[in-house]
Amino acid sequence: MPEPVKKAVSAFTKKPKSQEAEEGSSVVFEAGTEKPEAKVKWQCNSKDIASDNKYVITADGNKHSLTIQAITKEDANVYAVIAGGSKVKFDLKVITKQGPVKATKDGPTESSAEPEPEPEPAPPAAAPTGEETTAPAPEAPPADDGQLSDTRQDLTGLFTEKPQSGEVTVGENITFVAKVNAESLLKKPTIKWFKGKWMDLASKSGKHLQLKETYDRNTKIYTFEMQIIAAKANFAGGYRCEVLSKDKFDSCNFDLTVHEARTVEGLDIRAAFRRTNEAGKKRSGPSSSSTDGKEDSGELDFSTLLRKSSSFIKSANRAVQVSTEPDVDVWEILSHAPASEYEKIAFQYGITDLRGMLKRLKKMKKEEKKSEAFLKKLDPAYQVTKGHKIKLAVQVANADVEVKWQKNGKDIQPTGSKYIFESVGNMRYLTINHCSLADDATYSCVVGEDKCTTELFVKEPPVMIVKNLEDQMVMKGERVELECEVSEEGANVKWEKDGVELTRDESFKYRFKKDGCKHILIINEATKEDCGHYKVKTNGGESVAELMVQEKDLEVYQSIADLTVKAKDQAVFKCEVSDENVRGTWYKNGVEVKLDARVNITHIGRIHKLTIDDVKPEDEGDYTFVPDGYAFNLSAKLNFLEVKIDYVPRQDPPKIHLDCTGRTAESTIVVVAGNKLRLDVPITGDPAPTVIWTKGEKASSVKPDGEEKGVSSTTWTLKDGDVLNEGDGRVHVETTQGHCVFTIEGAERQDEGIYSVVVRNPAGEDTADINVKVVDVPDAPQTPRILSVGEDSCVVQWDPPKFDGGQPIIGYVIERKKKQSYRWMRLNFDPYPETTYEAKRMIEGVPYEMRIYAVNSIGMSRHSPASQPFVPVAPTSEPVGLCVEDISDTSISLKWRPPERVGSAELEGYVVEYCKEGTDEWIPAIQGLTERTSLIVRDLTTGDKLQFRVRAFNMAGPSAPATLAQPVTIREIMQRPKIWLPRNLRQTLIKKVGETVNLLIPFQGKPRPKVTWHKDGEPLNASFASVRNSDLDSILFIRKTERKHSGRYELQVQIENVEDTATVNLQIVDLPGPPEGLKIMDIWGFNVALEWKPPKENGNCEITGYTVQKADKKTMEWFTVYHQYRRTNCVVSDLIMGNEYVFRVFAMNLVGLSQDACNTKDSAYIQKTGIAYKPPSYKEHDFSEAPKFTHPLVNRSIIAGYSATLSCSVRGIPKPKVTWYKNKMDITNEAKYRMLSKQGVLTLEIRKPCPFDGGVYMCKAVNDSGEDVVECKLEVRPQVVKEENKDARK
């Protein structure tokens, strides 16, 4: 079974309804949701509505409303409200304001909002033929316009409204209505109306029958109507309505009762005998029209005629005398009368339509003839699951008749194993194996000219979803592919977004792709409107995934920095952004930079560069980079440094020109890990000073010979522009005129510290400290912990990272994924500041994992380890029907039913608790959980008044408790003894000797009653039969019965002076003994009279009959003459003249025939009578013939290891002796060969031949008239072993 189709649960408790409003007024639509925190979205014509002057949207808990103010004609649209995966549509109809209505000659106009005008009541004198009766419909609330129907229906049912039985008067109309909800169907349903079992009414549409169907696109409900016009008495009977979809089937039976119209006095009864087409009227006026083949042209209503028994039919001109006899069935008279008497009978009973009478009579005889061929016909319809087999059976009247099976009117040929024909007695079977959709057809069984027909419906198994959809988060403009996998190739699926079906529109927004069992929904260039829940449906299940589309935010990884360059140097502005596809424009002082020989602009990946060679003074200015499509820019300044040469020879002490010296927070230089650290220090001094860089502590403070051991320091020294020593390959130190540059490629965390620069020359020394701080992304957070889970949510907690990267943690980014998936989905886009987060909108019963990222001002850390897998589940509902089953002085027995809603988590068990009245302490009745739905609580104190409750447990914890309505007093209740004797023991129980007797007799009574068994008034001996007694029943057991066990058994149940008894009669039966005294009383002609006495031993039951057998003394083969013969004497007839016979008789009872028979002591000889016959003499013809091979042996070539046969055919009289030879050697007695001969066909079977079995084989046939020989050559080829198998063996 396929698992049943899962119903979609609505997120709404109250749905908005379609309304009408006048222009200029306001209207309010209200909706209620299951969950108070549910997010609700309102739409108009599939576009989202925001709160403004026109629309007012409010939300209060689970109550939501939409108010439309100042309504105009343009507001008459289709609106919708969406919550979760549920979407409800509703309409607003706008009515134009009107003043007082002025009467016109055309009458008042009706509003277009009304679906149809209200019918006026018929005048009292109207004829009944103009009225119409509608079959009563089941009570159900009407579905609102535009709102999805919330009709609850059976899992296998298709009808939302079934046609009901109705009554109608002759000549009136009646309509039967059936409604089908097509929301879950993949194709339009097919409906059929039947009268009786198999009369399809689709071909009867016409004058008296009309079939209609309508479809409501808003509610997705098909309405089918069958209207009967001018009903007749023969329309009464049983009807059936069948609806069929591709994978579903439903049917409904209903009845139509037709009442006779009241006869008005003076009515001409002959009108009932006239033809229905009233040809005279049609000829009399121009309005008459010809009748088509579907109308009842020329039909005579005989049912009215044959029920009438009036004495006279009066006419205006004459009176016709009619028989005054009681009611007579005219058709019974006609069916037994000869054809020559038809006209006389018709005139006698006033039948004027002789042609109609003959037609009806012929039809009746044909129907009688049809029923004679079949004792049991095929059912009107059968249903079978695809891939299974079905067996169609009919029972025919003649066991020897041949039947033909047809499919869609064509004979079925018995080829292969698809169709199997069987004939067992009067039963005929057709078995169809491995049913496919091609077998969905009409099948018929034909016997001569008779036929019975049935419809076979092949039901496809439900298509299951093997691989579910996965949640996705994409950036705006990206391509989205939602993929699922189903259990069957070529299956049809339906895609929905927020409850609305998706189709391939003109813009090709959605594309649907099939690849075997895979179905893919493709969305090109995703937008914010594509966010939502996407659902794929099959007839066996559904899968939901959430799509989130995020706007692309351009991040700046490296901004451009201010530059100070000298003449002839190169200036490079460099920036790095997050998107490598983003282009941009460079500006200088607001004017776009143009390329030339000195200016070069490059864009490689995410890096944008502006390079200016041979810098000149006019290149100084503000430079800006503007990314295309984004509203921000990056700016930096280019400073031109003029170098003036002073030719006055003098000595200046060195000087470091820095404005950020010191170790304060303001003087700290911050660099991001992985970026380049470049310290450009302006210096002066003449002659050019020597520059010493030190990390750790000042160079000037280092004492010689290592007198003071402090933090280890690293020193880099430059003199005349040459590096004297370098400590690390990443560090570069260079000096230019007036500048000393210290560079570290790819700064790391250990590069953080205080850097000291010392400049010296003969004129003096200067020192400066630069505090460098290296910042990085934080470490990954600790493994998250799941604190609690809900139905679709969980609470996750984590610890902050051990190192924050040198910058404070701004927040965290949380991601989740399904355990079986590889795709992580981000739950928040803005950093979440807390370390506890509640994740929602998960699917109950699906395992999930969580992981966390830490975010600071530098960026996002690596992700944390994934949490332990968890499953969102909710506690079950409370157990149902808790009640007291039994109670005693120290115990109580409770029982209950499982919860109505268990959820996706497995039910672990139940906890039963109790508390004394007046206290709040609940005490567990047992330790741990119980899986049963009943429990006996023992060791209670007599007289205590206790309250009991039961809670169900699953993975999510305990459910709400189910509590008894009132406390229970622990005290046993006295109960009178009562025996409940089973119905089958209220009459004599008959068993055969040797069978087992096991009598279980339940009783009631408190306290435990005393149980006693008696047989025939005497106490039952324990060795005679076994007895087992309990609190509720008693069992009498006899392992192997004997005749002595027969008798009257009495059970007595007693409590103090009150008792109850029950009696069981047991009869043990056995085979009877043989009859006695079988004698031949008389012999005459071909007859013998026998007589015997009943047996002395009847087997303890009545003798039901005797079996009489005869035997010819020549052969002594016994033949049964009479079976189950009741008398003790009989006459055996039809004996053969000249034979001598003996006879025997068996006795028979309920068990069977007696083991021995009673035989006659004498025999009966049937004397010959008449003249003896002398046969003529003739010469016998010699039929002898020498052997001759009619089919010779054929040369063959076979493969070694596979058994082979050689065949030929021979004839000859008498039957020749056959001998087989191989290479002229007799092989008759060799076990390797098997010789077969059937109807002259000779076969030699060679079992698993080898190459040595090849040679010349000869077959020789010999009889008294001669001999004949035939031979052939047999070649045995060795097997060819494939190279692959050879390699495998190696």
PDB file of C-alpha atoms in Angstrom, residues 268-277 298-302 305-306 313 318 320-322 330-331 334 342-359:
ATOM      1  CA  ASP A 268     -59.310   8.923 -21.359  1.00  0.00           C
ATOM      2  CA  ILE A 269     -57.288   5.888 -20.245  1.00  0.00           C
ATOM      3  CA  ARG A 270     -56.510   5.020 -23.864  1.00  0.00           C
ATOM      4  CA  ALA A 271     -53.971   7.819 -23.776  1.00  0.00           C
ATOM      5  CA  ALA A 272     -51.768   5.384 -21.864  1.00  0.00           C
ATOM      6  CA  PHE A 273     -51.791   3.039 -24.846  1.00  0.00           C
ATOM      7  CA  ARG A 274     -50.848   5.602 -27.505  1.00  0.00           C
ATOM      8  CA  ARG A 275     -47.423   5.985 -29.040  1.00  0.00           C
ATOM      9  CA  THR A 276     -45.209   8.503 -27.307  1.00  0.00           C
ATOM     10  CA  ASN A 277     -44.280  10.473 -30.446  1.00  0.00           C
ATOM     11  CA  GLY A 298     -42.667   4.773 -31.232  1.00  0.00           C
ATOM     12  CA  GLU A 299     -42.155   3.345 -27.743  1.00  0.00           C
ATOM     13  CA  LEU A 300     -45.249   2.070 -25.944  1.00  0.00           C
ATOM     14  CA  ASP A 301     -45.528   2.370 -22.186  1.00  0.00           C
ATOM     15  CA  PHE A 302     -46.696  -1.190 -21.548  1.00  0.00           C
ATOM     16  CA  LEU A 305     -51.177  -0.807 -19.735  1.00  0.00           C
ATOM     17  CA  LEU A 306     -50.511  -4.094 -17.977  1.00  0.00           C
ATOM     18  CA  ILE A 313     -62.521   2.765 -21.629  1.00  0.00           C
ATOM     19  CA  ARG A 318     -67.892   5.074 -28.767  1.00  0.00           C
ATOM     20  CA  VAL A 320     -65.087  -0.357 -25.994  1.00  0.00           C
ATOM     21  CA  GLN A 321     -65.860  -3.325 -23.748  1.00  0.00           C
ATOM     22  CA  VAL A 322     -62.762  -4.530 -21.780  1.00  0.00           C
ATOM     23  CA  VAL A 330     -50.496 -10.185 -20.466  1.00  0.00           C
ATOM     24  CA  TRP A 331     -46.792 -10.819 -21.137  1.00  0.00           C
ATOM     25  CA  LEU A 334     -48.074 -13.909 -24.802  1.00  0.00           C
ATOM     26  CA  TYR A 342     -50.811 -12.727 -30.824  1.00  0.00           C
ATOM     27  CA  GLU A 343     -53.317 -10.571 -32.721  1.00  0.00           C
ATOM     28  CA  LYS A 344     -56.305 -12.132 -30.954  1.00  0.00           C
ATOM     29  CA  ILE A 345     -54.765 -11.628 -27.493  1.00  0.00           C
ATOM     30  CA  ALA A 346     -53.804  -8.024 -28.335  1.00  0.00           C
ATOM     31  CA  PHE A 347     -57.390  -7.213 -29.402  1.00  0.00           C
ATOM     32  CA  GLN A 348     -58.808  -8.928 -26.293  1.00  0.00           C
ATOM     33  CA  TYR A 349     -56.673  -6.837 -23.941  1.00  0.00           C
ATOM     34  CA  GLY A 350     -56.870  -3.590 -25.911  1.00  0.00           C
ATOM     35  CA  ILE A 351     -53.278  -3.431 -27.239  1.00  0.00           C
ATOM     36  CA  THR A 352     -53.207  -1.375 -30.441  1.00  0.00           C
ATOM     37  CA  ASP A 353     -49.442  -1.107 -31.108  1.00  0.00           C
ATOM     38  CA  LEU A 354     -48.776  -4.574 -32.496  1.00  0.00           C
ATOM     39  CA  ARG A 355     -45.281  -3.639 -33.764  1.00  0.00           C
ATOM     40  CA  GLY A 356     -44.209  -2.370 -30.347  1.00  0.00           C
ATOM     41  CA  MET A 357     -45.700  -5.461 -28.737  1.00  0.00           C
ATOM     42  CA  LEU A 358     -43.704  -7.811 -31.014  1.00  0.00           C
ATOM     43  CA  LYS A 359     -40.540  -5.803 -30.411  1.00  0.00           C
TER      44      LYS A 359
END
